[in-house]
mmCIF file of C-alpha atoms and ligand atoms in Angstrom:
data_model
loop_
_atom_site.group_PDB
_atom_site.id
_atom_site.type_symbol
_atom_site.label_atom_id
_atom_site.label_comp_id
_atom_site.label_asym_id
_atom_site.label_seq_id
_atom_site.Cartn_x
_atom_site.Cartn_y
_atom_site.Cartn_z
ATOM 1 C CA UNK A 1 9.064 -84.743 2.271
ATOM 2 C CA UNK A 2 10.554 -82.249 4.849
ATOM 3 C CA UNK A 3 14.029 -83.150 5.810
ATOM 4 C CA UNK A 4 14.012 -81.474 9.105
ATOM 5 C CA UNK A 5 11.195 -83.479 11.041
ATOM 6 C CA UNK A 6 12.304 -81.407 14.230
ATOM 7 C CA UNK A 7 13.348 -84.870 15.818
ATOM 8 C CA UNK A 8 17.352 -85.364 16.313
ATOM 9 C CA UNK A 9 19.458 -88.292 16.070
ATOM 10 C CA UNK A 10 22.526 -88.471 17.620
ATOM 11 C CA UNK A 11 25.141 -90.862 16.439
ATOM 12 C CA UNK A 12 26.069 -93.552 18.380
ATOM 13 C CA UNK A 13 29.680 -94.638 18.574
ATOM 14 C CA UNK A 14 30.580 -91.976 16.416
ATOM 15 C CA UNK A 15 34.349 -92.217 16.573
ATOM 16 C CA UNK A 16 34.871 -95.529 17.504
ATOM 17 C CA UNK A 17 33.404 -96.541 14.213
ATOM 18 C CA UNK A 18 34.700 -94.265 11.655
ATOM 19 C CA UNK A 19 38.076 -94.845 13.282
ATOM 20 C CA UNK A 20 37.864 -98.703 13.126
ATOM 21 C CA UNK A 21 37.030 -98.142 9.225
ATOM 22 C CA UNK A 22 40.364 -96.620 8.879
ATOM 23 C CA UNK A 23 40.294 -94.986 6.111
ATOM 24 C CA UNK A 24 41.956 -94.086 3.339
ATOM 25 C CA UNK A 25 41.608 -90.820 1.631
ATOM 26 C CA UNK A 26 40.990 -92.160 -1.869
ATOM 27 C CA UNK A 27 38.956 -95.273 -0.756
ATOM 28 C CA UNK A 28 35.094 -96.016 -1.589
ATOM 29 C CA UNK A 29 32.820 -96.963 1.884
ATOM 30 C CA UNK A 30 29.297 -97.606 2.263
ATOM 31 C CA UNK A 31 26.968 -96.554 4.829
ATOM 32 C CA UNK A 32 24.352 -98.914 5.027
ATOM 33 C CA UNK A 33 22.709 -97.068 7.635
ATOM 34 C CA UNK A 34 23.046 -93.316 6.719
ATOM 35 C CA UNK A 35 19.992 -91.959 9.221
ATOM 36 C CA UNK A 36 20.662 -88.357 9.855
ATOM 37 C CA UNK A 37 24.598 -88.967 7.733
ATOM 38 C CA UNK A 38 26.334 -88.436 11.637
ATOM 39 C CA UNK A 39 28.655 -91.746 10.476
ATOM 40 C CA UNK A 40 28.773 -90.229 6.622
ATOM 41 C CA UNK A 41 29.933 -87.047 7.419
ATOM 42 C CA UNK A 42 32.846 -87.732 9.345
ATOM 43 C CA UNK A 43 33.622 -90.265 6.795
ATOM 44 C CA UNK A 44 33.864 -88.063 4.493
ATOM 45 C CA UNK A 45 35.562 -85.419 6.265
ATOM 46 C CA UNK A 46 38.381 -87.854 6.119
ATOM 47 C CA UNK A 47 38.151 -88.904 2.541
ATOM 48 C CA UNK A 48 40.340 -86.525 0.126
ATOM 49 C CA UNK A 49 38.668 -85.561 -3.416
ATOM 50 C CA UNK A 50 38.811 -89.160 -5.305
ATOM 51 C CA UNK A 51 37.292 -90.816 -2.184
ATOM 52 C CA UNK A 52 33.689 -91.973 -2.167
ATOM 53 C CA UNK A 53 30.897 -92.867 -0.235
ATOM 54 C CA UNK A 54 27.778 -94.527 -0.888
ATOM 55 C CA UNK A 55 24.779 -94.061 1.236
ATOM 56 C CA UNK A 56 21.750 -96.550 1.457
ATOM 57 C CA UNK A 57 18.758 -96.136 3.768
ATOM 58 C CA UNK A 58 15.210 -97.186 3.758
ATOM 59 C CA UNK A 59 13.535 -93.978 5.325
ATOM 60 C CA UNK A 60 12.216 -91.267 3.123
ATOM 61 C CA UNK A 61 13.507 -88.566 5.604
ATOM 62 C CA UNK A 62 16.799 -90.369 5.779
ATOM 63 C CA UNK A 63 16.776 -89.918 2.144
ATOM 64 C CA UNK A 64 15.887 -86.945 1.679
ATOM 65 C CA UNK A 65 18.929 -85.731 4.608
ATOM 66 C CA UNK A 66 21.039 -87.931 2.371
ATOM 67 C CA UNK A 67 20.089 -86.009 -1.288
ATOM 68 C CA UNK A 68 20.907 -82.709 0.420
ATOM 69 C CA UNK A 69 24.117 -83.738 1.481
ATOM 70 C CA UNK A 70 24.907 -85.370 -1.887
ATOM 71 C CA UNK A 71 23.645 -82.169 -3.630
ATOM 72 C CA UNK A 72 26.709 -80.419 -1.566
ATOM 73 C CA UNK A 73 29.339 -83.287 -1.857
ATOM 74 C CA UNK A 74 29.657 -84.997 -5.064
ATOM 75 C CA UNK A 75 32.050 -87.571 -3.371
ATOM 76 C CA UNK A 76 28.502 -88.708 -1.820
ATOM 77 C CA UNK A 77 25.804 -90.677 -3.620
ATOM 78 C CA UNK A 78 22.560 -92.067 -1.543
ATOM 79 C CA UNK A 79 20.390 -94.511 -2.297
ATOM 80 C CA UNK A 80 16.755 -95.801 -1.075
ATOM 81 C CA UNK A 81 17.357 -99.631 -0.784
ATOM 82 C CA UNK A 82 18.194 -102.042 2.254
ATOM 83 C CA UNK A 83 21.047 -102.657 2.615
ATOM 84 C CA UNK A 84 20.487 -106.012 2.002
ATOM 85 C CA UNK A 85 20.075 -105.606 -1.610
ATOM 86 C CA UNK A 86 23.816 -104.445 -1.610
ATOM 87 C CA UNK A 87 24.922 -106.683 -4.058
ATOM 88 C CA UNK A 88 22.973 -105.441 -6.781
ATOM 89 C CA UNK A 89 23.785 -101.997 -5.870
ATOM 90 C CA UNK A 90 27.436 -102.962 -5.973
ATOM 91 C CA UNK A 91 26.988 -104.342 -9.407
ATOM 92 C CA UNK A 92 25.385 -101.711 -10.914
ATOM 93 C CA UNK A 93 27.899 -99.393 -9.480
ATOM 94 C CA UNK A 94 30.627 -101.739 -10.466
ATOM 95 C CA UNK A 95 32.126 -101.936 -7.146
ATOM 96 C CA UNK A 96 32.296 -105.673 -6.307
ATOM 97 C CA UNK A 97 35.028 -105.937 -4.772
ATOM 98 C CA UNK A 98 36.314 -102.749 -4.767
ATOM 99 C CA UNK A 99 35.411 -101.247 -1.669
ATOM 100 C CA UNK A 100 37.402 -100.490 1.462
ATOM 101 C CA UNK A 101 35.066 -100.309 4.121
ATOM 102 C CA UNK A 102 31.134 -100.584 4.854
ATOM 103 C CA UNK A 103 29.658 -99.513 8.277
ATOM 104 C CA UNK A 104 26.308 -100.805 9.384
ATOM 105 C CA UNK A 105 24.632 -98.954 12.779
ATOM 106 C CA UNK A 106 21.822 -100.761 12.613
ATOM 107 C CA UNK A 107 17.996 -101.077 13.944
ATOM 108 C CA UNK A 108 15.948 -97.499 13.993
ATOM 109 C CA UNK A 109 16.999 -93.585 14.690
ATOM 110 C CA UNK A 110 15.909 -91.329 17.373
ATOM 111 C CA UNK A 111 13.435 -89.589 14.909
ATOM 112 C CA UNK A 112 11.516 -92.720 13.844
ATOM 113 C CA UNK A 113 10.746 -93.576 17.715
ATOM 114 C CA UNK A 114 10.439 -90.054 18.351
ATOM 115 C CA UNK A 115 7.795 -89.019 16.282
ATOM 116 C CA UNK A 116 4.782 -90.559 16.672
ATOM 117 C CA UNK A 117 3.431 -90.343 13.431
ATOM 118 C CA UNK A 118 5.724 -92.966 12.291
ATOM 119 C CA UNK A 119 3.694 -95.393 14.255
ATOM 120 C CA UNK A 120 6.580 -96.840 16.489
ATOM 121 C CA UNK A 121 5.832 -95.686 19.472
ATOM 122 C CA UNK A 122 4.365 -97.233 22.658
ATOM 123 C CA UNK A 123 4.437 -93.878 24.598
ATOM 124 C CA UNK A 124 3.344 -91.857 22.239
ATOM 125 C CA UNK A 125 -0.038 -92.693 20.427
ATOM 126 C CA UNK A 126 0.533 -92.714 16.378
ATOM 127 C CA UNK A 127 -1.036 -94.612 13.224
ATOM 128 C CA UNK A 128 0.039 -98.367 13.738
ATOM 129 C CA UNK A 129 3.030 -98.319 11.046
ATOM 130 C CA UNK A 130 6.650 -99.091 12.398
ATOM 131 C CA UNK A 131 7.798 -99.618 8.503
ATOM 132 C CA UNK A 132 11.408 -97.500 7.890
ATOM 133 C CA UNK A 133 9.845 -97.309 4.571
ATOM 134 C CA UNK A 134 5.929 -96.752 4.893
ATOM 135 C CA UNK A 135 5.926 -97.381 0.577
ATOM 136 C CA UNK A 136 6.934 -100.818 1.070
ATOM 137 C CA UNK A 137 5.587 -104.137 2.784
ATOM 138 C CA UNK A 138 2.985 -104.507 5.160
ATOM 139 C CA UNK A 139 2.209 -101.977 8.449
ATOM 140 C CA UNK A 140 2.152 -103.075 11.699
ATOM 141 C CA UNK A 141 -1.563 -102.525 11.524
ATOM 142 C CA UNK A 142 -1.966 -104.352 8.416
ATOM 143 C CA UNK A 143 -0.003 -107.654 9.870
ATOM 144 C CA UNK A 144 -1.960 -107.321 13.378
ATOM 145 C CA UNK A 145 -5.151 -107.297 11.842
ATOM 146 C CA UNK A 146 -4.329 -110.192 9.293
ATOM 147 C CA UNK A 147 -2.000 -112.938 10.786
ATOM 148 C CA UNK A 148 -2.804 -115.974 12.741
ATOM 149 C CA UNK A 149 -3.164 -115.899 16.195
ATOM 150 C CA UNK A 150 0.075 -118.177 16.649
ATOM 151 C CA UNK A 151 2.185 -116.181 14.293
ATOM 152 C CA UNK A 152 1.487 -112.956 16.037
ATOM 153 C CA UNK A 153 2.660 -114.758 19.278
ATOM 154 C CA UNK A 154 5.782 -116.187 17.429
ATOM 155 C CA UNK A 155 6.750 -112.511 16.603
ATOM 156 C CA UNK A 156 5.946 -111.521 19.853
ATOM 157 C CA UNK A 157 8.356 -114.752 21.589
ATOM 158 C CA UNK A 158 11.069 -114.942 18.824
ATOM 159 C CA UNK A 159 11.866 -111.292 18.239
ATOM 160 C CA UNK A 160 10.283 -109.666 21.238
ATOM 161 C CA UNK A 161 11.693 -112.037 23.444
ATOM 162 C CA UNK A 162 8.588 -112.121 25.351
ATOM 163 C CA UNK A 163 7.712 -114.657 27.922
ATOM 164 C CA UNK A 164 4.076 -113.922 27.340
ATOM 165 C CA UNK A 165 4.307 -113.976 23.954
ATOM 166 C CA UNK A 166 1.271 -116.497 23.548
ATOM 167 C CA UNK A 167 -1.129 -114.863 25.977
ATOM 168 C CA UNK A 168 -0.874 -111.690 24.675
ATOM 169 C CA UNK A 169 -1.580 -112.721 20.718
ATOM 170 C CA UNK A 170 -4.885 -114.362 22.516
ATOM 171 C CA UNK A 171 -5.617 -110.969 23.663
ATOM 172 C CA UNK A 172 -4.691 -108.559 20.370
ATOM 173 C CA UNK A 173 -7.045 -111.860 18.539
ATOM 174 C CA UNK A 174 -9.704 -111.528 20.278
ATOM 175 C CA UNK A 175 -9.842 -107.504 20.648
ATOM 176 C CA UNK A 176 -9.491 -107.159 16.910
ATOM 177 C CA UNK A 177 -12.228 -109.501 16.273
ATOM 178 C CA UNK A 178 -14.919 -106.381 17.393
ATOM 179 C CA UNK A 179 -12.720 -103.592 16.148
ATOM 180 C CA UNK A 180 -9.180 -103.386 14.435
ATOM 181 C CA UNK A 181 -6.290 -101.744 15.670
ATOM 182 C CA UNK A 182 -5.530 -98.438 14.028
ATOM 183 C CA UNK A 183 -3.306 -96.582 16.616
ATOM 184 C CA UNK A 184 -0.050 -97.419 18.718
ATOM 185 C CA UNK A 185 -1.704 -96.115 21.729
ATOM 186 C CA UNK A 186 -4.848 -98.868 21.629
ATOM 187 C CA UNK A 187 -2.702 -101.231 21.274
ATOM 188 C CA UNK A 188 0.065 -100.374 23.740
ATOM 189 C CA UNK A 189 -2.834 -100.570 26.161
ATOM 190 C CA UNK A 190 -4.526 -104.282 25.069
ATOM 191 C CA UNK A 191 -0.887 -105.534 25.396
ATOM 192 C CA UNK A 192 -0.323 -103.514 28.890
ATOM 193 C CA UNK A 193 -3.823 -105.422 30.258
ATOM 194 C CA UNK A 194 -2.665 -109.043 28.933
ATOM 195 C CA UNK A 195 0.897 -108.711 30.180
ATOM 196 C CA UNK A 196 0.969 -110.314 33.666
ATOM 197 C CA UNK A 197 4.680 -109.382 34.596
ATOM 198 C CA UNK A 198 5.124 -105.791 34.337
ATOM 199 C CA UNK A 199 8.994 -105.272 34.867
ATOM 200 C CA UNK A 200 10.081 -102.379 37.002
ATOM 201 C CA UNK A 201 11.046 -99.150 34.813
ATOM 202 C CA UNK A 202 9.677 -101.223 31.694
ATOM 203 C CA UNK A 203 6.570 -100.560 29.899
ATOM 204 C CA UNK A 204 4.711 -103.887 29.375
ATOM 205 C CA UNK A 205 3.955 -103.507 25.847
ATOM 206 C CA UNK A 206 8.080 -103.120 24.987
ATOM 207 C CA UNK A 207 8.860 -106.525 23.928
ATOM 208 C CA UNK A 208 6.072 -107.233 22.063
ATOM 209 C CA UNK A 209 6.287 -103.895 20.172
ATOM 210 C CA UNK A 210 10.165 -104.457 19.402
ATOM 211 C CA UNK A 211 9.525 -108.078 18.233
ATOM 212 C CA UNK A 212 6.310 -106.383 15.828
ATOM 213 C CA UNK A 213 9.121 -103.853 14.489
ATOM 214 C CA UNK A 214 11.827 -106.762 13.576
ATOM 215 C CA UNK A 215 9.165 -108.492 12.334
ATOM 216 C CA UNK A 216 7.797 -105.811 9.879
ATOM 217 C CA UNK A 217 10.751 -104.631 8.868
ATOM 218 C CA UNK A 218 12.167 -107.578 8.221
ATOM 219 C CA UNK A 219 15.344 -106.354 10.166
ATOM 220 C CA UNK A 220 17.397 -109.804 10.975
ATOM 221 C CA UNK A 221 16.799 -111.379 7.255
ATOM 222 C CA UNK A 222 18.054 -107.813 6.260
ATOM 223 C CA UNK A 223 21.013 -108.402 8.627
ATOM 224 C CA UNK A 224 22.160 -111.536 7.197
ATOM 225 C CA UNK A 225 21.554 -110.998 3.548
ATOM 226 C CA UNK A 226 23.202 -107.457 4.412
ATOM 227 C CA UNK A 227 26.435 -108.715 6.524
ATOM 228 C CA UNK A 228 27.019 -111.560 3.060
ATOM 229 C CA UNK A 229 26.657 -109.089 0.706
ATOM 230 C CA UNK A 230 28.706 -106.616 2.888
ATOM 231 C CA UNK A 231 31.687 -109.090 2.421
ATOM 232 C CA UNK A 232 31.223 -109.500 -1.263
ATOM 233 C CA UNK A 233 31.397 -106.022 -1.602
ATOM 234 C CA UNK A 234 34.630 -105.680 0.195
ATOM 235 C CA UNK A 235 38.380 -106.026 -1.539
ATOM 236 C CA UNK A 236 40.728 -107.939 0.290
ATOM 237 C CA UNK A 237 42.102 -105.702 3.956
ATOM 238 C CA UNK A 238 38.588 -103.856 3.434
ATOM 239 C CA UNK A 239 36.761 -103.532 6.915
ATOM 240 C CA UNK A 240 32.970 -104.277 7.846
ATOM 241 C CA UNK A 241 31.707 -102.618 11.496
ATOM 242 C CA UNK A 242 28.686 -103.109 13.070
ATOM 243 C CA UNK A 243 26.759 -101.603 15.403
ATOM 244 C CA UNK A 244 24.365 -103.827 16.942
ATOM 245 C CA UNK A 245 21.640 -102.585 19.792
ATOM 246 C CA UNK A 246 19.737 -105.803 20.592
ATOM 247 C CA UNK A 247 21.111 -109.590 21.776
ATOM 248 C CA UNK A 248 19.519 -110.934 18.481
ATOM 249 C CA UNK A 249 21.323 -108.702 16.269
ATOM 250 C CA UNK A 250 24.595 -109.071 18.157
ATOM 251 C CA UNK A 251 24.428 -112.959 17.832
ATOM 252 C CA UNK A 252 23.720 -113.032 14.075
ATOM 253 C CA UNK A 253 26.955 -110.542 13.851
ATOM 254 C CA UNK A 254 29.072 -112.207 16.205
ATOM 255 C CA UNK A 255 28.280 -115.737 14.750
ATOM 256 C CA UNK A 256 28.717 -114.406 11.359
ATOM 257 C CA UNK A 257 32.134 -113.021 12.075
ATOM 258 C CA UNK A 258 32.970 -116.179 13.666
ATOM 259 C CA UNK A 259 31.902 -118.583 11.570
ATOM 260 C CA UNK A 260 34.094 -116.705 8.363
ATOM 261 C CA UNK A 261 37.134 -116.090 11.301
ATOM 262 C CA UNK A 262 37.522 -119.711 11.480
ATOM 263 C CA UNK A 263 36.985 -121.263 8.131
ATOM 264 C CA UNK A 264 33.653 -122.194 7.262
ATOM 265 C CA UNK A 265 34.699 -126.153 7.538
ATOM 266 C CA UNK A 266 34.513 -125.578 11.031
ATOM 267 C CA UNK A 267 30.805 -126.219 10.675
ATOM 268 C CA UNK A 268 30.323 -129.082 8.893
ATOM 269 C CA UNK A 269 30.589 -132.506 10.019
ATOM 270 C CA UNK A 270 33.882 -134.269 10.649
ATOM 271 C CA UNK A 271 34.089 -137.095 7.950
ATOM 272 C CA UNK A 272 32.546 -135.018 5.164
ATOM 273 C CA UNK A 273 35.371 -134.024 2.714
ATOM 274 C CA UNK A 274 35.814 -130.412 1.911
ATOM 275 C CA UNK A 275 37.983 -128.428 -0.117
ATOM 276 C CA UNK A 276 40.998 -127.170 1.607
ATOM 277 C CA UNK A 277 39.611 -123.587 1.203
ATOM 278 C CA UNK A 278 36.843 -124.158 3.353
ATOM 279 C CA UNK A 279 39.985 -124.287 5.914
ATOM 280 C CA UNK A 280 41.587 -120.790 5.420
ATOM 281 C CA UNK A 281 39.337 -117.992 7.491
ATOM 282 C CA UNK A 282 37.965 -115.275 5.246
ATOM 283 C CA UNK A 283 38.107 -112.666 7.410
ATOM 284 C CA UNK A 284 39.759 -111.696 10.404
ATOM 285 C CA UNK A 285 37.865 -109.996 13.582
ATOM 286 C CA UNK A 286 39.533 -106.852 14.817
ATOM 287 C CA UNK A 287 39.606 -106.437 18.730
ATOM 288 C CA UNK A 288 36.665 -107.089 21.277
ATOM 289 C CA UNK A 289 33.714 -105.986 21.358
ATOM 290 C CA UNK A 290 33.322 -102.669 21.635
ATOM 291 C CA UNK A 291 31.079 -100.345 24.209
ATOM 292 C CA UNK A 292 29.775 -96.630 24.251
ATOM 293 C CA UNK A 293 31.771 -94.700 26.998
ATOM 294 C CA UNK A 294 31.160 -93.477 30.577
ATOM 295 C CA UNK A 295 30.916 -89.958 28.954
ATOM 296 C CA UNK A 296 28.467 -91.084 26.217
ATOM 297 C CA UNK A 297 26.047 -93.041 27.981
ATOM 298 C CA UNK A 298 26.167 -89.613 30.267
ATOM 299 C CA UNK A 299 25.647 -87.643 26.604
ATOM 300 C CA UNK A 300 23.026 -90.385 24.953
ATOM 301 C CA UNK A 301 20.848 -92.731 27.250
ATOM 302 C CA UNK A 302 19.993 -95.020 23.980
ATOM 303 C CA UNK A 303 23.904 -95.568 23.856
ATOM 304 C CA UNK A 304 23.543 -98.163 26.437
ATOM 305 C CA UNK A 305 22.868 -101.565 24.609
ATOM 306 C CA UNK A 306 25.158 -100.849 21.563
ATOM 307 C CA UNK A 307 27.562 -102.940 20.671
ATOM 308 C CA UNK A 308 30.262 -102.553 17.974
ATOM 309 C CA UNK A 309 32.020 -105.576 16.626
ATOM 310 C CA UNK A 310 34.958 -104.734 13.504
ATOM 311 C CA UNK A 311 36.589 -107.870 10.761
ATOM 312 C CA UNK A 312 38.784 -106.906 8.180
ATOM 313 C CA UNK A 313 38.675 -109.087 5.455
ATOM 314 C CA UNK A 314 41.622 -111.477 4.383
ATOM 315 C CA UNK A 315 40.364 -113.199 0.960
HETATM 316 C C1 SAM B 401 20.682 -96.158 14.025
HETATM 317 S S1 SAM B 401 20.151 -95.344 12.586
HETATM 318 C C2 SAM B 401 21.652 -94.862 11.797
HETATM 319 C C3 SAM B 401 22.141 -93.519 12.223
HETATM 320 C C4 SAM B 401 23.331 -93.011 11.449
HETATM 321 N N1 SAM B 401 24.497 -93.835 11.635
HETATM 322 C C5 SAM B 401 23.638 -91.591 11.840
HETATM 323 O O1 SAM B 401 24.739 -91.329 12.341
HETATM 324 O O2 SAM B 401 22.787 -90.716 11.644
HETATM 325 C C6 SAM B 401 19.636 -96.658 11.568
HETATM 326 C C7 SAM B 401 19.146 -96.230 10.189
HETATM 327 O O3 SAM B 401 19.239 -97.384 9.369
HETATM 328 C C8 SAM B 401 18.099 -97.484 8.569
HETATM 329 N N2 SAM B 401 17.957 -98.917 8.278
HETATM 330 C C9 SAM B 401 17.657 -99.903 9.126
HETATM 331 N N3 SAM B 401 17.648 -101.084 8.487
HETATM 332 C C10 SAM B 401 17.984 -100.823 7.199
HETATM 333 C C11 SAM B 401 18.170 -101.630 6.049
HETATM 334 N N4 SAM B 401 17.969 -102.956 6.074
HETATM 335 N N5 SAM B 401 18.545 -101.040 4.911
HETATM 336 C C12 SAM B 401 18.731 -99.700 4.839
HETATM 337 N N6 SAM B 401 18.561 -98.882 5.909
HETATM 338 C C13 SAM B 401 18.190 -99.434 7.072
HETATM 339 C C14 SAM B 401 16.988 -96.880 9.369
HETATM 340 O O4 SAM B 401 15.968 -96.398 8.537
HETATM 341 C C15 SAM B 401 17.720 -95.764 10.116
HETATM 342 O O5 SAM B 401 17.638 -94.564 9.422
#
């Protein structure tokens, strides 16, 4: 695996997040979300000689930028999990608990959209993929050509957030039925034909593409097992920040956040009893939301929908 694809990523929120980690030269952070390492490195360019930092990512190249970076640093350690399966990471690491400060900048980098081989892309015809890691699961092609008609529109509708989410499943269904879908580009266009609203500056297949890449890479059941495990991982005054670039991300993050900012009683029906724990918040959030600046969004278009959102936890 080449590390240098010849496709660039650049980091998002850059300071802003490694600042809102604050941390401490001898501490141990994870990156959940190492990409190209833009997060990582200035993380570690603040961490003094006993300071730490664990990397996880699903993508291959991601990896492979991570192993040459930890072949430099030996502060740095990467691994090729989700971050969801932090816990057991943590545990075989023995660092439950112990941790100051994980960062999650979530969804997919520049060079997975950008190059079309990695079968993302609506613009640019590619093999029908979207997996971060094309070892694991099932493609994009592989779920098209397999799943029901009404659970290809449910992606479509609960991830895409497409409002015609049912009529074009009826189309990719009945197109696949004579011959399967192999390439981005074929389907871009099926979806482009069935789409009725085209919205200006939008290309019709976006939703439904988005909502096919949540769906295959299984990125908001990641997010939730990730932002619980995140927690776990965390000693008390640790801090968890996270970068969010889509509404449905945001809301899992920002109801997460609340839900433990409040006490988790707050939840539950009146007249059950619960223990007084259930009371006490277990973490507390940090600040509003946060936003890319006037100067970024200049620098870095995709800055525009991110959204960075910082707890620190109490107990
Ligand atoms: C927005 S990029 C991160 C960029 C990084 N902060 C940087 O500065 O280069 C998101 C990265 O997270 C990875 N990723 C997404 N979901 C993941 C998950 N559940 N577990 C591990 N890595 C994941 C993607 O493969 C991608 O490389």
């Amino acid at each position: 695996m080449t590390i240098d694809s010849g496709f660039n990523h650049i980091t998002v929120l850059l300071d802003e997040a490694v600042e809102a980690l604050d941390v401490r030269v001898d501490g141990c952070y994870l990156d959940g979300t190492f990409g190209r390492g833009g997060h990582s490195r200035l993380l570690l360019s603040k961490l003094g000689p006993d300071g730490r930092l664990l990397g996880f990512d699903k993508d291959p190249q991601a990896i492979a930028t991570g192993q040459a970076l930890a072949a430099e640093d030996g502060r740095f350690v990467i691994v090729q999990r989700s971050f969801a399966e932090m816990a057991a990471v943590i545990a075989e690491q023995g660092l439950a608990g112990k941790v100051q400060g994980v960062l999650m900048d979530l969804g997919v980098s520049s060079p997975q959209l950008d190059d079309p081989e990695r079968g993302f892309s609506f613009m640019n015809d590619g093999p029908l993929d979207m997996r971060m890691d094309p070892t694991r699961g099932v493609s994009a092609a592989e779920f098209i050509a397999q799943a029901p008609e009404e659970e290809i529109a449910r992606v479509f509708k609960e991830y895409g957030e497409e409002r015609f989410a049912r009529r074009m499943a009826r189309a990719v269904v009945l197109r696949r039925e004579a011959e399967p879908f192999l390439r981005t580009g074929d389907l871009a266009e099926v979806l482009k034909v069935a789409n009725p609203a085209w919205e200006k500056g939008k290309n019709p297949a976006t939703r439904a593409f988005q909502g096919l890449r949540i769906h295959v890479n299984n990125e908001l059941g990641d997010l939730e097992a990730g932002l619980e495990a995140a927690l776990d991982a965390l000693e008390v005054g640790g801090r968890l920040v996270v970068i969010s670039f889509h509404s449905l991300e945001d809301r899992i993050v920002k109801l997460f956040m609340r839900r433990l900012s409040k006490g988790e009683a707050d939840n539950l029906p009146r007249n059950l009893p619960v223990r007084f724990e259930a009371f006490v918040p277990k973490i507390k959030v940090h600040g509003k939301p946060q936003f890319a600046s006037e100067a970024e969004l200049k620098a870095n278009p995709r800055s525009r929908s991110a959204v960075m959102r910082v707890a620190e936890k109490l107990r």
